[in-house]
Each structure stands twice: as structure tokens, then as C-alpha cells.
PDB file of C-alpha atoms in Angstrom:
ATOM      1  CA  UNK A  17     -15.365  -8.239  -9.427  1.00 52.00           C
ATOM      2  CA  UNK A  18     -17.573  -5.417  -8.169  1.00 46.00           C
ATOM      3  CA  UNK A  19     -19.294  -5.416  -5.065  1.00 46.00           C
ATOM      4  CA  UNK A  20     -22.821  -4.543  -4.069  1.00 38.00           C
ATOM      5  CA  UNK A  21     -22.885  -1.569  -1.671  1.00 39.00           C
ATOM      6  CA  UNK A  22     -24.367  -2.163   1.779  1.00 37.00           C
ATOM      7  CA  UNK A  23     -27.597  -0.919   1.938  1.00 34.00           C
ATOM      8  CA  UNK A  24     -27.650  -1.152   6.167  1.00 36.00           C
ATOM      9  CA  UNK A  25     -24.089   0.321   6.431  1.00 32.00           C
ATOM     10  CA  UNK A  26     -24.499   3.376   8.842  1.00 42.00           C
ATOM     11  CA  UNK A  27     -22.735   6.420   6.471  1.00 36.00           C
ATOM     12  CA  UNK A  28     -21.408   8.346   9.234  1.00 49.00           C
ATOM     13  CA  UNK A  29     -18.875   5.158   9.601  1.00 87.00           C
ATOM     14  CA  UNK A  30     -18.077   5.224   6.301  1.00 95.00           C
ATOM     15  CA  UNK A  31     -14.420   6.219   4.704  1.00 96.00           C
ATOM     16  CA  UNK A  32     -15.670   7.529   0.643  1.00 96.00           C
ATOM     17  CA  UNK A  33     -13.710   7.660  -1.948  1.00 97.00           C
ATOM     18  CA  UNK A  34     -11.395  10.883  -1.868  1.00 97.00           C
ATOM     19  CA  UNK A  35      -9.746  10.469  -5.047  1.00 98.00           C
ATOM     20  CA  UNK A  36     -11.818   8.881  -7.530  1.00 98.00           C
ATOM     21  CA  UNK A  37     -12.392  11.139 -10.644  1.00 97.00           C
ATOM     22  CA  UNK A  38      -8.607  12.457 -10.118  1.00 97.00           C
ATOM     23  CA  UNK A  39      -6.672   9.577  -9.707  1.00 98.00           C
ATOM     24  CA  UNK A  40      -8.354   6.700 -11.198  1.00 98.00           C
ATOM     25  CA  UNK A  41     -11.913   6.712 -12.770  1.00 98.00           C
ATOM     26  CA  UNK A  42     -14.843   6.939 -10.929  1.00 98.00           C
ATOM     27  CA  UNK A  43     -17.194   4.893 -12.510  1.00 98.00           C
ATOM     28  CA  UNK A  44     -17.495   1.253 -11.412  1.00 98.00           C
ATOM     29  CA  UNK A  45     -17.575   0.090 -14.865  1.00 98.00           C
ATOM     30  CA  UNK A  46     -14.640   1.823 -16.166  1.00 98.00           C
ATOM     31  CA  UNK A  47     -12.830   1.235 -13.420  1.00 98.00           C
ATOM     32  CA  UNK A  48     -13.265  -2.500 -12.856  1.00 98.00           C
ATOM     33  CA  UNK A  49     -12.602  -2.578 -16.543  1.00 98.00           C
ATOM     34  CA  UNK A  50      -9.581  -0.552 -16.060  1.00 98.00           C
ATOM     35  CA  UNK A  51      -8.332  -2.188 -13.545  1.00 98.00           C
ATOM     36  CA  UNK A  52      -9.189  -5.425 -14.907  1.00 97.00           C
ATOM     37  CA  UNK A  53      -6.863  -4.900 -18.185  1.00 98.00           C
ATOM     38  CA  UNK A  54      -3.914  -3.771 -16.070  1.00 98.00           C
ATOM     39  CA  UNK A  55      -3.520  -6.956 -14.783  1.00 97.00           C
ATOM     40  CA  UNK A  56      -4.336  -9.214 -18.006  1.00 96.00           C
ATOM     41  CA  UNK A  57      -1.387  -7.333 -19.072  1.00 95.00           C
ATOM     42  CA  UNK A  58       1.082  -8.961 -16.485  1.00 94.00           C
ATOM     43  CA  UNK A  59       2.262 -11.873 -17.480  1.00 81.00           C
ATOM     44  CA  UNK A  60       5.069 -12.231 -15.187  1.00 77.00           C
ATOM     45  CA  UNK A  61       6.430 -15.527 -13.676  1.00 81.00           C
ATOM     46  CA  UNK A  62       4.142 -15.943  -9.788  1.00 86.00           C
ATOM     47  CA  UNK A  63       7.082 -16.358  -7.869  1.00 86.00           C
ATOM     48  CA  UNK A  64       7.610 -19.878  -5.804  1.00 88.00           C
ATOM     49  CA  UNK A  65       6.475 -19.773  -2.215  1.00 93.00           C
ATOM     50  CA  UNK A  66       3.574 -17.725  -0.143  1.00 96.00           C
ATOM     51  CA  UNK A  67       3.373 -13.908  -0.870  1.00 97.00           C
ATOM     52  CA  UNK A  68       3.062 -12.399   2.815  1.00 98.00           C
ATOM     53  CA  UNK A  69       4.137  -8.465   1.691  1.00 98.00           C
ATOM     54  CA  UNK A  70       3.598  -6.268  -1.267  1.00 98.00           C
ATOM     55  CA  UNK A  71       5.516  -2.823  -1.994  1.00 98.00           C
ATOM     56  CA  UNK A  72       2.714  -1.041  -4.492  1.00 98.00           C
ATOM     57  CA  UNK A  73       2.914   2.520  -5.372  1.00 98.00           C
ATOM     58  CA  UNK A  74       0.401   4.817  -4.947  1.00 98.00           C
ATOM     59  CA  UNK A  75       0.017   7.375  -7.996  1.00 98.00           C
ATOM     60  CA  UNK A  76      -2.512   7.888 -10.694  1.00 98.00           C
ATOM     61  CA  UNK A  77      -2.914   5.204 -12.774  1.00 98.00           C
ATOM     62  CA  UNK A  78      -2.030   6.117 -15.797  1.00 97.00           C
ATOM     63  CA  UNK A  79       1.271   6.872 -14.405  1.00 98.00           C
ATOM     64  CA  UNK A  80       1.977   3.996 -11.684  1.00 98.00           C
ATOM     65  CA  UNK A  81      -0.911   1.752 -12.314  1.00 98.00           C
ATOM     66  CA  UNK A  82       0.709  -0.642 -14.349  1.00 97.00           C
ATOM     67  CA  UNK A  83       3.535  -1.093 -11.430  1.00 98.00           C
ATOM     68  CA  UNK A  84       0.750  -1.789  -8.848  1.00 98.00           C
ATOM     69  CA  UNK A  85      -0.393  -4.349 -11.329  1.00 98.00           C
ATOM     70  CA  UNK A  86       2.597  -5.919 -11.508  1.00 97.00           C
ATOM     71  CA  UNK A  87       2.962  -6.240  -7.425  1.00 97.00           C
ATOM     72  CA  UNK A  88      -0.251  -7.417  -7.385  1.00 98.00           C
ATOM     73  CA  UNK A  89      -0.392 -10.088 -10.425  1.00 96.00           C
ATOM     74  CA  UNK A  90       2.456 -11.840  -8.351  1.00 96.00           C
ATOM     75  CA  UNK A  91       0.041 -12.316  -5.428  1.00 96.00           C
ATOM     76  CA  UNK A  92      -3.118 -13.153  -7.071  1.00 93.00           C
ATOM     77  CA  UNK A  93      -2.994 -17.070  -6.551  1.00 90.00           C
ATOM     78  CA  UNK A  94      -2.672 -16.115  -2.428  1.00 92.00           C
ATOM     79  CA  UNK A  95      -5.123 -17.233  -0.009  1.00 94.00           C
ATOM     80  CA  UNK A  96      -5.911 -14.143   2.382  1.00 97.00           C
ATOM     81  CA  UNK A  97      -8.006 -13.537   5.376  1.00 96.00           C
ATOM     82  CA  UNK A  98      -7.237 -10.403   5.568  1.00 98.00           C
ATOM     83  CA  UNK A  99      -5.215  -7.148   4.044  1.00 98.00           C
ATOM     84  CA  UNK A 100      -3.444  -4.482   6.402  1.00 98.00           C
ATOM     85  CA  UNK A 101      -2.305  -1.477   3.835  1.00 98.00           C
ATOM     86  CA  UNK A 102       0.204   0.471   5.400  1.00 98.00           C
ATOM     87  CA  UNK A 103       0.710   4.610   4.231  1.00 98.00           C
ATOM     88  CA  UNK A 104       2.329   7.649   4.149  1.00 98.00           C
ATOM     89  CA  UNK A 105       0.382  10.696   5.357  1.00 97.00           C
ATOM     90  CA  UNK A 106       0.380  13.353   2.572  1.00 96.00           C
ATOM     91  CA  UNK A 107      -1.944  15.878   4.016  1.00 91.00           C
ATOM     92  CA  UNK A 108      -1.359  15.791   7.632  1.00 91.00           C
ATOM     93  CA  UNK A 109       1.537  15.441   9.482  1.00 90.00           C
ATOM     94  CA  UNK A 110       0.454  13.956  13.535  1.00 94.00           C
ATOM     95  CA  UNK A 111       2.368  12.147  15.644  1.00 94.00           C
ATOM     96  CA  UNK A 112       2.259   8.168  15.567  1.00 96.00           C
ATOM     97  CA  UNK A 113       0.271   5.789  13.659  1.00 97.00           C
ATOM     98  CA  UNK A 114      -3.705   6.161  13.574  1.00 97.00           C
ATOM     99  CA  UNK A 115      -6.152   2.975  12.421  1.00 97.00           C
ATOM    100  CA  UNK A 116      -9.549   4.332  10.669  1.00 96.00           C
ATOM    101  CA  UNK A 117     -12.209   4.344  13.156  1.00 95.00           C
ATOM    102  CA  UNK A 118     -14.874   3.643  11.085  1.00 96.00           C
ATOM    103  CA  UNK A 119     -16.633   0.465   9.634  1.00 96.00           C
ATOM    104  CA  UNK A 120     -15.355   0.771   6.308  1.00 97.00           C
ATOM    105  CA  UNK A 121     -13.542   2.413   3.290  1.00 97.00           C
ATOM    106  CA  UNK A 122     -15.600   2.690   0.120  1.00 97.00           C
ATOM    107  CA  UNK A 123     -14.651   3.036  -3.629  1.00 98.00           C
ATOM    108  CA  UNK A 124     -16.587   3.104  -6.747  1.00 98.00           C
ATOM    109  CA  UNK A 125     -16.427  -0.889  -7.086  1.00 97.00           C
ATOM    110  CA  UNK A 126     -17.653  -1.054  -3.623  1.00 96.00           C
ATOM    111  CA  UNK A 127     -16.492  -1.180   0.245  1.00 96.00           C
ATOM    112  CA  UNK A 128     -13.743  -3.244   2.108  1.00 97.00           C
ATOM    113  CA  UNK A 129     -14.643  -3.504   5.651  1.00 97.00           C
ATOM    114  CA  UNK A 130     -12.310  -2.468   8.251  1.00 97.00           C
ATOM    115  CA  UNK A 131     -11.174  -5.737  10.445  1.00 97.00           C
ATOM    116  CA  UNK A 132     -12.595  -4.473  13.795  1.00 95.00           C
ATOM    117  CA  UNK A 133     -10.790  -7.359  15.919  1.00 96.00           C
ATOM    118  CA  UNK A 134      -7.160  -6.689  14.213  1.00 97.00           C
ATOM    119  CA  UNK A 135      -7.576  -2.734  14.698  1.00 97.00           C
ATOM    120  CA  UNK A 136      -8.620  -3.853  19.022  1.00 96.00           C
ATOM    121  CA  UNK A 137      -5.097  -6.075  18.657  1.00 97.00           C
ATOM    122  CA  UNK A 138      -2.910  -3.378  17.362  1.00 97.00           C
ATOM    123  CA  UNK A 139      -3.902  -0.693  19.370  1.00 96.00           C
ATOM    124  CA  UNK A 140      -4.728  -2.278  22.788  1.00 94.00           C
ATOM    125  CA  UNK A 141      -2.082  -0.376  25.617  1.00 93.00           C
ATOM    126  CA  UNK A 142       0.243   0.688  23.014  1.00 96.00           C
ATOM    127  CA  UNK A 143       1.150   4.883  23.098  1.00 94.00           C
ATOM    128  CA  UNK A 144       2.297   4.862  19.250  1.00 97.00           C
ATOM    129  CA  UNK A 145      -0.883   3.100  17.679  1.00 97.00           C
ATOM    130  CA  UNK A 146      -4.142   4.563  18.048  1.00 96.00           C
ATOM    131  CA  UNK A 147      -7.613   4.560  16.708  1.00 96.00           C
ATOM    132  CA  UNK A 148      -8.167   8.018  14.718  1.00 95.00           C
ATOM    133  CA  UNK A 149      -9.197   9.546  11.307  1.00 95.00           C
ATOM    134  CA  UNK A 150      -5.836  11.273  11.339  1.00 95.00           C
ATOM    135  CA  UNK A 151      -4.639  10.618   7.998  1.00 96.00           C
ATOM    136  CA  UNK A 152      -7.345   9.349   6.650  1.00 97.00           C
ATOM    137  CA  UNK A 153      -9.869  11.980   5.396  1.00 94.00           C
ATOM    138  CA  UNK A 154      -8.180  12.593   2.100  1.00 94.00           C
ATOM    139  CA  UNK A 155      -5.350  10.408   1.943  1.00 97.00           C
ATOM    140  CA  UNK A 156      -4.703   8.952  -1.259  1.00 98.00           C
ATOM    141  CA  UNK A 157      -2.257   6.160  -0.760  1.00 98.00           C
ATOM    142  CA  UNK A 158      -4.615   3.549   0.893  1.00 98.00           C
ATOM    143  CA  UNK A 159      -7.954   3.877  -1.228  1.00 98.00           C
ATOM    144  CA  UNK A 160      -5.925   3.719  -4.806  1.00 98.00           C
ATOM    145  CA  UNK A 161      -4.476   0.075  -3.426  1.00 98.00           C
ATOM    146  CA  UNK A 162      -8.123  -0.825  -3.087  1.00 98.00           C
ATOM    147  CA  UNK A 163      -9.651  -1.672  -6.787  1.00 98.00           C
ATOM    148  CA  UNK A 164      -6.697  -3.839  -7.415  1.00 98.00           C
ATOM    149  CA  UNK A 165      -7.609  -5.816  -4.189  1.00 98.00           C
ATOM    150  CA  UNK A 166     -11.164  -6.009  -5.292  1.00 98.00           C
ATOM    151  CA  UNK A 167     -10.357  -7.199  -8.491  1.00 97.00           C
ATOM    152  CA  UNK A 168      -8.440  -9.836  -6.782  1.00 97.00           C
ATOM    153  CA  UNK A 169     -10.218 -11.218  -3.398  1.00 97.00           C
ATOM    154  CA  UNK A 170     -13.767  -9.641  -3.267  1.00 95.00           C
ATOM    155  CA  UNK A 171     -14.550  -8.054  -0.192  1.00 91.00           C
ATOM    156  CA  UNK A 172     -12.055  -9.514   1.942  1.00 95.00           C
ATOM    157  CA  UNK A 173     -11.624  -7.475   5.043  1.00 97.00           C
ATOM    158  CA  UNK A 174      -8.673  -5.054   5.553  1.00 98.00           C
ATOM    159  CA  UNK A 175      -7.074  -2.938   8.371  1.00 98.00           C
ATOM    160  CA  UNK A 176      -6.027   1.164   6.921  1.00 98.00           C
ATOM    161  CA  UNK A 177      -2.570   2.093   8.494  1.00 98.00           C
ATOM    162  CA  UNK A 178      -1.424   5.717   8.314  1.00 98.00           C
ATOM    163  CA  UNK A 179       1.535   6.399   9.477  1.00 98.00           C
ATOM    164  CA  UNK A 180       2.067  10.249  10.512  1.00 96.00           C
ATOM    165  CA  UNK A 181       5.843   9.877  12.042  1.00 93.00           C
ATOM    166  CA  UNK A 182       7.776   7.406   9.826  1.00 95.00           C
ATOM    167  CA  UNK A 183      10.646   7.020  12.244  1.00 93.00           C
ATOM    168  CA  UNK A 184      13.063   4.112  11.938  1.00 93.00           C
ATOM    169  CA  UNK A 185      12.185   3.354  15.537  1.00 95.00           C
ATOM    170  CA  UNK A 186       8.318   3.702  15.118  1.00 96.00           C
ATOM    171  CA  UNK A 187       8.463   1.548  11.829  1.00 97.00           C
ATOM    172  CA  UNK A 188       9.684  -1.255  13.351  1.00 97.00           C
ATOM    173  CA  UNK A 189       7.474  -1.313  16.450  1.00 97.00           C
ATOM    174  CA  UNK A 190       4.784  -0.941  14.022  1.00 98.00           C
ATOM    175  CA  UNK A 191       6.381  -4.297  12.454  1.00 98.00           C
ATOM    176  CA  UNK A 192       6.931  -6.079  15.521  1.00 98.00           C
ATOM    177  CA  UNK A 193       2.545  -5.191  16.216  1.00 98.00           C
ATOM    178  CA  UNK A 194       2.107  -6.456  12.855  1.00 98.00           C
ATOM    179  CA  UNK A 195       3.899  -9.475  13.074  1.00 98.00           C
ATOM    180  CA  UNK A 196       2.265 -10.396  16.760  1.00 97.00           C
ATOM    181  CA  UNK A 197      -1.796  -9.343  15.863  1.00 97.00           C
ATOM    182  CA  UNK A 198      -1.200 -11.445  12.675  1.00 98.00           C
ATOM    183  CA  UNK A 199       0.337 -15.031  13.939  1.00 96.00           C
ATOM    184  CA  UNK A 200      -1.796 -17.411  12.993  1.00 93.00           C
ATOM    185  CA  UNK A 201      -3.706 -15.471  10.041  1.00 95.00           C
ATOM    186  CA  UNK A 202      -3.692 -15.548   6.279  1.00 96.00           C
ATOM    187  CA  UNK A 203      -2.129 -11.852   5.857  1.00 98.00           C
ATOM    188  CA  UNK A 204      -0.868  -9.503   3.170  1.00 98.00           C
ATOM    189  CA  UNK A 205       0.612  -6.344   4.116  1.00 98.00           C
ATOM    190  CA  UNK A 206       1.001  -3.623   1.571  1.00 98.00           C
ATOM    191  CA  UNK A 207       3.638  -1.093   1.856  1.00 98.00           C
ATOM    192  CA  UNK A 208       2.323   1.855  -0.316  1.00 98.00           C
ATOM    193  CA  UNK A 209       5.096   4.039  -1.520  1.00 98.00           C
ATOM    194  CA  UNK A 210       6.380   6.047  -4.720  1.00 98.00           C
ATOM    195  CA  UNK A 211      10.212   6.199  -4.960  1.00 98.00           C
ATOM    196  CA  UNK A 212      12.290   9.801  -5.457  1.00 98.00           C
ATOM    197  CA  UNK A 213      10.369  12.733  -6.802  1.00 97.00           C
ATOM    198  CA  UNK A 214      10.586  15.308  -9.225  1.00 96.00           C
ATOM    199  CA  UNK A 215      14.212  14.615 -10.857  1.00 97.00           C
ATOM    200  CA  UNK A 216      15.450  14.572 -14.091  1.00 98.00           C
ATOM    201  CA  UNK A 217      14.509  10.205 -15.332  1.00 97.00           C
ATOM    202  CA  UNK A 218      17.985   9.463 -15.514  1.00 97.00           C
ATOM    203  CA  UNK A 219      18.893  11.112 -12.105  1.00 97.00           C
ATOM    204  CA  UNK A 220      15.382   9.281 -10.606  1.00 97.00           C
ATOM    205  CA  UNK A 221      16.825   5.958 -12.372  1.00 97.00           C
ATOM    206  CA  UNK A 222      20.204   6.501 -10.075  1.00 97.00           C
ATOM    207  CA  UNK A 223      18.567   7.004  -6.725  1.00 97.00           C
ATOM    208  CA  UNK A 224      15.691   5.001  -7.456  1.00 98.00           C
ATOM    209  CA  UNK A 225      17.967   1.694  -8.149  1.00 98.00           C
ATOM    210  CA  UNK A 226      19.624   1.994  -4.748  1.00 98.00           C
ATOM    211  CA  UNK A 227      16.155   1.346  -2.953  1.00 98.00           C
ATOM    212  CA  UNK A 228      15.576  -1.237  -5.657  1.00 98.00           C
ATOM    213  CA  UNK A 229      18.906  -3.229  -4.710  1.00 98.00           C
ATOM    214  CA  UNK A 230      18.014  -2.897  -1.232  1.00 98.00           C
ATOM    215  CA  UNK A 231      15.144  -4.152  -1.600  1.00 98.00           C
ATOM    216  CA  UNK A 232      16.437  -7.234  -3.705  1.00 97.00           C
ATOM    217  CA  UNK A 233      18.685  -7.956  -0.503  1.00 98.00           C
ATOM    218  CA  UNK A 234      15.828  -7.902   2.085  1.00 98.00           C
ATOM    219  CA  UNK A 235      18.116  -5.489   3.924  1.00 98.00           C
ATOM    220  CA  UNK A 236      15.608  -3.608   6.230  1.00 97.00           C
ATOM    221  CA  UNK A 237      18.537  -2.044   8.328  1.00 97.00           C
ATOM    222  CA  UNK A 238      19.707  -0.426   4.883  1.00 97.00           C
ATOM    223  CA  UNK A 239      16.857   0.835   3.601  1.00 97.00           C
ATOM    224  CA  UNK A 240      16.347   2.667   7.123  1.00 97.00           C
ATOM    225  CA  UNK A 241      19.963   4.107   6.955  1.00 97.00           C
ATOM    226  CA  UNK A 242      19.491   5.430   3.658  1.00 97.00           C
ATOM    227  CA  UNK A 243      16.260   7.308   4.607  1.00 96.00           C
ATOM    228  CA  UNK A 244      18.010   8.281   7.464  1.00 95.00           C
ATOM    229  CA  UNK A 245      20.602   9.774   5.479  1.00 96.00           C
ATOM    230  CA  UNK A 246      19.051  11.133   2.559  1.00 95.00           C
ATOM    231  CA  UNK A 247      20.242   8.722   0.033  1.00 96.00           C
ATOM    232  CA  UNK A 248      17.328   7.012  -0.201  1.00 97.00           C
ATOM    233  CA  UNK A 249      14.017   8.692  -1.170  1.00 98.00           C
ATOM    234  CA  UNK A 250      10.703   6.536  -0.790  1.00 98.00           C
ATOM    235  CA  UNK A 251       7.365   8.453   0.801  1.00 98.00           C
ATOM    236  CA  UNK A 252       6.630   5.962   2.597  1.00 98.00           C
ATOM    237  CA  UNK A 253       9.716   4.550   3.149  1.00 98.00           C
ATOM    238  CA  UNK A 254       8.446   3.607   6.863  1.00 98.00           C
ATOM    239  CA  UNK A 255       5.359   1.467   5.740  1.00 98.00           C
ATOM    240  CA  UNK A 256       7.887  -0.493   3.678  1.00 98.00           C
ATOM    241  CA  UNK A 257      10.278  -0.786   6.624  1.00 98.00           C
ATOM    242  CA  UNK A 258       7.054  -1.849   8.601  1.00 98.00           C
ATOM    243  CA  UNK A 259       6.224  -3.798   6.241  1.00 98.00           C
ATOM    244  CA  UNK A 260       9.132  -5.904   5.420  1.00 98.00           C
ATOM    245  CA  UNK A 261      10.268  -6.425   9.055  1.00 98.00           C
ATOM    246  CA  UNK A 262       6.900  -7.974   9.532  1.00 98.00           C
ATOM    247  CA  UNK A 263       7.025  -9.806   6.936  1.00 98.00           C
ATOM    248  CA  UNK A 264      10.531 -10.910   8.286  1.00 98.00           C
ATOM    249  CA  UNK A 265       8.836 -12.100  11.548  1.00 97.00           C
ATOM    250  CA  UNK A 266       6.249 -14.119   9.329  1.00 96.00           C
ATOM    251  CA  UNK A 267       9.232 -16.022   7.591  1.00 96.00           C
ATOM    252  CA  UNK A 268       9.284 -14.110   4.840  1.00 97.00           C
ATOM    253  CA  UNK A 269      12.849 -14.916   3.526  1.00 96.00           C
ATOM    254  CA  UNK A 270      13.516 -12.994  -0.056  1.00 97.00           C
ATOM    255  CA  UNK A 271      11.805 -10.546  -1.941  1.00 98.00           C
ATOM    256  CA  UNK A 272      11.293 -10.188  -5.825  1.00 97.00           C
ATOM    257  CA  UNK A 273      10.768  -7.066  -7.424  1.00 97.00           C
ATOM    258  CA  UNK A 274       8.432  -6.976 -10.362  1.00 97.00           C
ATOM    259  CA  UNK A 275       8.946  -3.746 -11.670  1.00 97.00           C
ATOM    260  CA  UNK A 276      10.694  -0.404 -11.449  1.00 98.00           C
ATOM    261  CA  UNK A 277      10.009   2.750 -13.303  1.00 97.00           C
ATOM    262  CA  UNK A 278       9.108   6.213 -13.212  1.00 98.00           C
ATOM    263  CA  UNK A 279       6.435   8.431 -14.449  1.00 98.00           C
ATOM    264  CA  UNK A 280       8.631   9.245 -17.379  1.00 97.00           C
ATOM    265  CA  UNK A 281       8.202   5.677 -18.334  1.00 96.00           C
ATOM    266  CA  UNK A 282       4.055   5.654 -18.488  1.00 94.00           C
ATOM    267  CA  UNK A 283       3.653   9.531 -19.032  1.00 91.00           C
ATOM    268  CA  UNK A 284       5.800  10.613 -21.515  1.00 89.00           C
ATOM    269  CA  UNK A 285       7.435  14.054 -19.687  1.00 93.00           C
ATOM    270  CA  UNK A 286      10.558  13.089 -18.371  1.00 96.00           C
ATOM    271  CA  UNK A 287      11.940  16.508 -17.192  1.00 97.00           C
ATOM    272  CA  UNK A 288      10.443  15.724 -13.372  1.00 97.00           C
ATOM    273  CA  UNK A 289       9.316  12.450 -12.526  1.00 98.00           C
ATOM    274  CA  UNK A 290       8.151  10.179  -9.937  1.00 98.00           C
ATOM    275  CA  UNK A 291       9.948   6.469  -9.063  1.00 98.00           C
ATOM    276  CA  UNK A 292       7.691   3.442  -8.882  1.00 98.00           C
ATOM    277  CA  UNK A 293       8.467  -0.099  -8.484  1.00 98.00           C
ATOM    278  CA  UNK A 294       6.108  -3.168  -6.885  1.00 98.00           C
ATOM    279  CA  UNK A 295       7.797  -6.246  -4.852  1.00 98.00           C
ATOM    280  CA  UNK A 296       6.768  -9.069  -3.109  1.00 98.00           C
ATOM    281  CA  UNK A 297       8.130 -10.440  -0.226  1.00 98.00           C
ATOM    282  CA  UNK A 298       7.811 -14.779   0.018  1.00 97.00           C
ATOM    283  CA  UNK A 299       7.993 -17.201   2.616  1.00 96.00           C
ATOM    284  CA  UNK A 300       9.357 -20.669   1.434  1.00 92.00           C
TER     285      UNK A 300
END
């Protein structure tokens, strides 16, 4: 599904695509198509319940795309009023967690608007969240979530989360916003995160399957030790702690992982590589 840009929308507000041409295509055709064929390819088992979080990773698409079609093939029967994508920041290291100012993001298949009344909620008298394009100028891991959500729902509103201090203490105040601004809505919050980075596959494989069995155990308390420690290795291991103990809050009560890989896996070179996997966290 492409959308029709918004003639009236006032520019200046508007987030554009960063990373289109470079990470996935940017042409609207080619990438609806693209995007389109990743997830006829998924023929996965939906799992039982209501899909109220999504761990998706964030890389080029040839290398990760099929993982973030995987996460989101599992979701695709949910009914959502609205999608809060929660990132790492790359490029810019600030303290906190800044909300896009602006009216909305835009890709080549057209622009989500940002939820104005969630972003007020979330960042009304709290020191930690605030309103700011800090993290958001170039970023890649929120816009290359977008087509797949297109694809999906249309042009269902969304809230952009950058995190710039992932914190164990910070991710779950973050969680415990989330949880609170949401009550009552039809949510999905996406965790954007690759896995470990730049090790041999089968080394990758070894770390990468620890955050994969903690994730298979819901264990949010784990999953900040081991970033903690530096036995786990996830950039944006806080979003998925954020994530998750939201999605805790909201009932959530398992989580099934759809896929796990690495770069290795999609791109052929597997002297350095990049961890990937997509999960869904359900709500009986």
C-alpha cells in the first residue's frame, strides 16, 4: 500500500527520508514491491493471542530485511491505533530520550504522522523524556521499520522514540511511560535493534543465542544484566528492555521469536557480521 503525500503538510515539520537509496530503495515502486515480496515469503505460523511488541532489526535490507519480515508477518492480522518505534541513537550520543517534534516522518511510500496527543502524554513533567530532533536527523533505525508498517496498516499514526542514554534505569522508566500513555489503546511497540557486531558467524551465533534465549524466557531483568555486563550485545538493547517491560505492563505474557540470523546468513561474507533476529511479544 502506498500512500499519497500531503500536499498541505508544512515541510519545515517534516522528518525525510535519510536513508533511502543506501539502505533500502528509494523508489516507491520498487520499494513497495520490495517490501511487498519479503513478506509473501513468510509463511510462518501467526502466533495465538494479541501481538502488543515487536523486536525488528534495523539494517539494510538485503541483509536484515527478511528478519524484519518475519517480526512483522507475525503481527499483520493486529488491529492498531497506533505504532511507538523505539531506537538506538547511532549518530548522536545526548542525554535521555527525545520524541520528534515535527508533524511527521516521510519515506518514499509516503508519511506516517507523528501521534501529537501520545508525544504531550509521554513527555508532560517528566526530566528523562523530552520533545527534540536529537536523534532524529539521520537516524536510521526508525525510518527503515517504516515501509514494512505501510505495507501493513496504511497510514496509521506512530510516535519516533530515540533513545540517547540506554540505561537499565532509563529503559524501564521509559517502559513504565509507555505502558501508562498507552492503557486503553490498540498499541504496537517496536524495539529496533541488531544483535553483536562484526564477529566471526560462528562466534556472532554464540553471543547472539544468549539474547535469543533470553528473549524466549521474557526475562527483562536478564537481558539488562547481560548488557550490563558485556555478555550481551544488542544496539539497542534499551528499546527492547523498554519495550518488553511495557509490553509486560500490557499483559503481554510470552514472546516468540521468528527468526535469528546474521548478515553472513543473507550476505554471503561471513568473516564480520551483524546478528539479527525479530520477536513478538503476545498477550493471551
Amino acid at each position: 500500500m502506498t500512500l499519497r503525500p500531503d500536499r498541505k503538510t508544512d515541510t519545515g515539520a517534516v522528518r525525510r527520508a535519510a536513508v533511502a537509496g543506501q539502505f533500502y530503495s528509494a523508489d516507491p515502486v520498487t520499494l513497495e514491491r520490495d517490501v511487498n515480496e519479503m513478506l509473501g515469503r513468510c509463511y510462518g505460523h501467526i502466533p495465538a493471542g494479541v501481538p502488543v511488541a515487536l523486536v525488528s532489526p534495523h539494517a539494510g535490507y538485503r541483509y536484515s530485511g527478511p528478519t524484519a519480515a518475519e517480526g512483522y508477518s507475525a503481527v499483520r492480522s493486529g488491529k492498531f491505533d497506533v505504532v511507538v518505534i523505539v531506537a538506538p541513537s547511532h549518530r548522536e550520543y545526548f542525554d535521555g530520550i527525545s520524541i520528534f517534534p515535527g508533524k511527521s516522518y516521510a519515506t518514499p511510500m509516503g508519511e506516517l504522522s507523528v501521534d501529537d496527543d501520545l508525544r504531550r502524554a509521554l513527555t508532560v513533567d517528566d526530566r528523562f523524556i523530552r520533545v527534540s530532533e536529537e536523534g532524529h536527523r539521520d537516524e536510521h533505525a526508525v525510518e527503515v521499520q517504516l515501509p514494512f508498517i505501510i505495507a501493513l496498516f496504511g497510514a496509521l499514526p506512530f510516535l519516533p522514540v530515540v533513545m540517547g542514554d540506554q540505561r537499565g534505569g532509563l529503559c524501564l522508566h521509559l517502559g513504565t511511560r509507555l505502558a501508562a500513555a498507552l492503557a486503553g489503546r490498540r498499541a504496537l511497540i517496536v524495539a529496533s535493534t541488531d544483535l553483536s557486531h562484526y564477529h566471526p558467524s560462528d562466534v556472532a551465533r554464540r553471543i547472539d543465542a544468549r539474547f535469543v534465549a533470553l528473549l524466549e524466557q521474557f526475562d527483562v531483568q536478564g537481558i539488562i544484566q547481560g548488557l550490563d555486563d558485556g555478555s550481551l550485545e544488542a544496539c539497542g538493547g534499551g528499546p527492547v528492555v523498554a519495550a518488553l517491560s511495557a509490553a509486560s505492563a500490557a499483559g503481554a505474557d510470552r514472546v516468540v521469536v521468528r527468526r535469528a540470523c546474521n548478515s553472513g546468513d543473507t550476505g554471503g561474507d561471513t568473516s564480520s557480521v551483524v546478528g539479527y533476529v525479530s520477536a513478538v511479544a503476545m498477550a493471551s
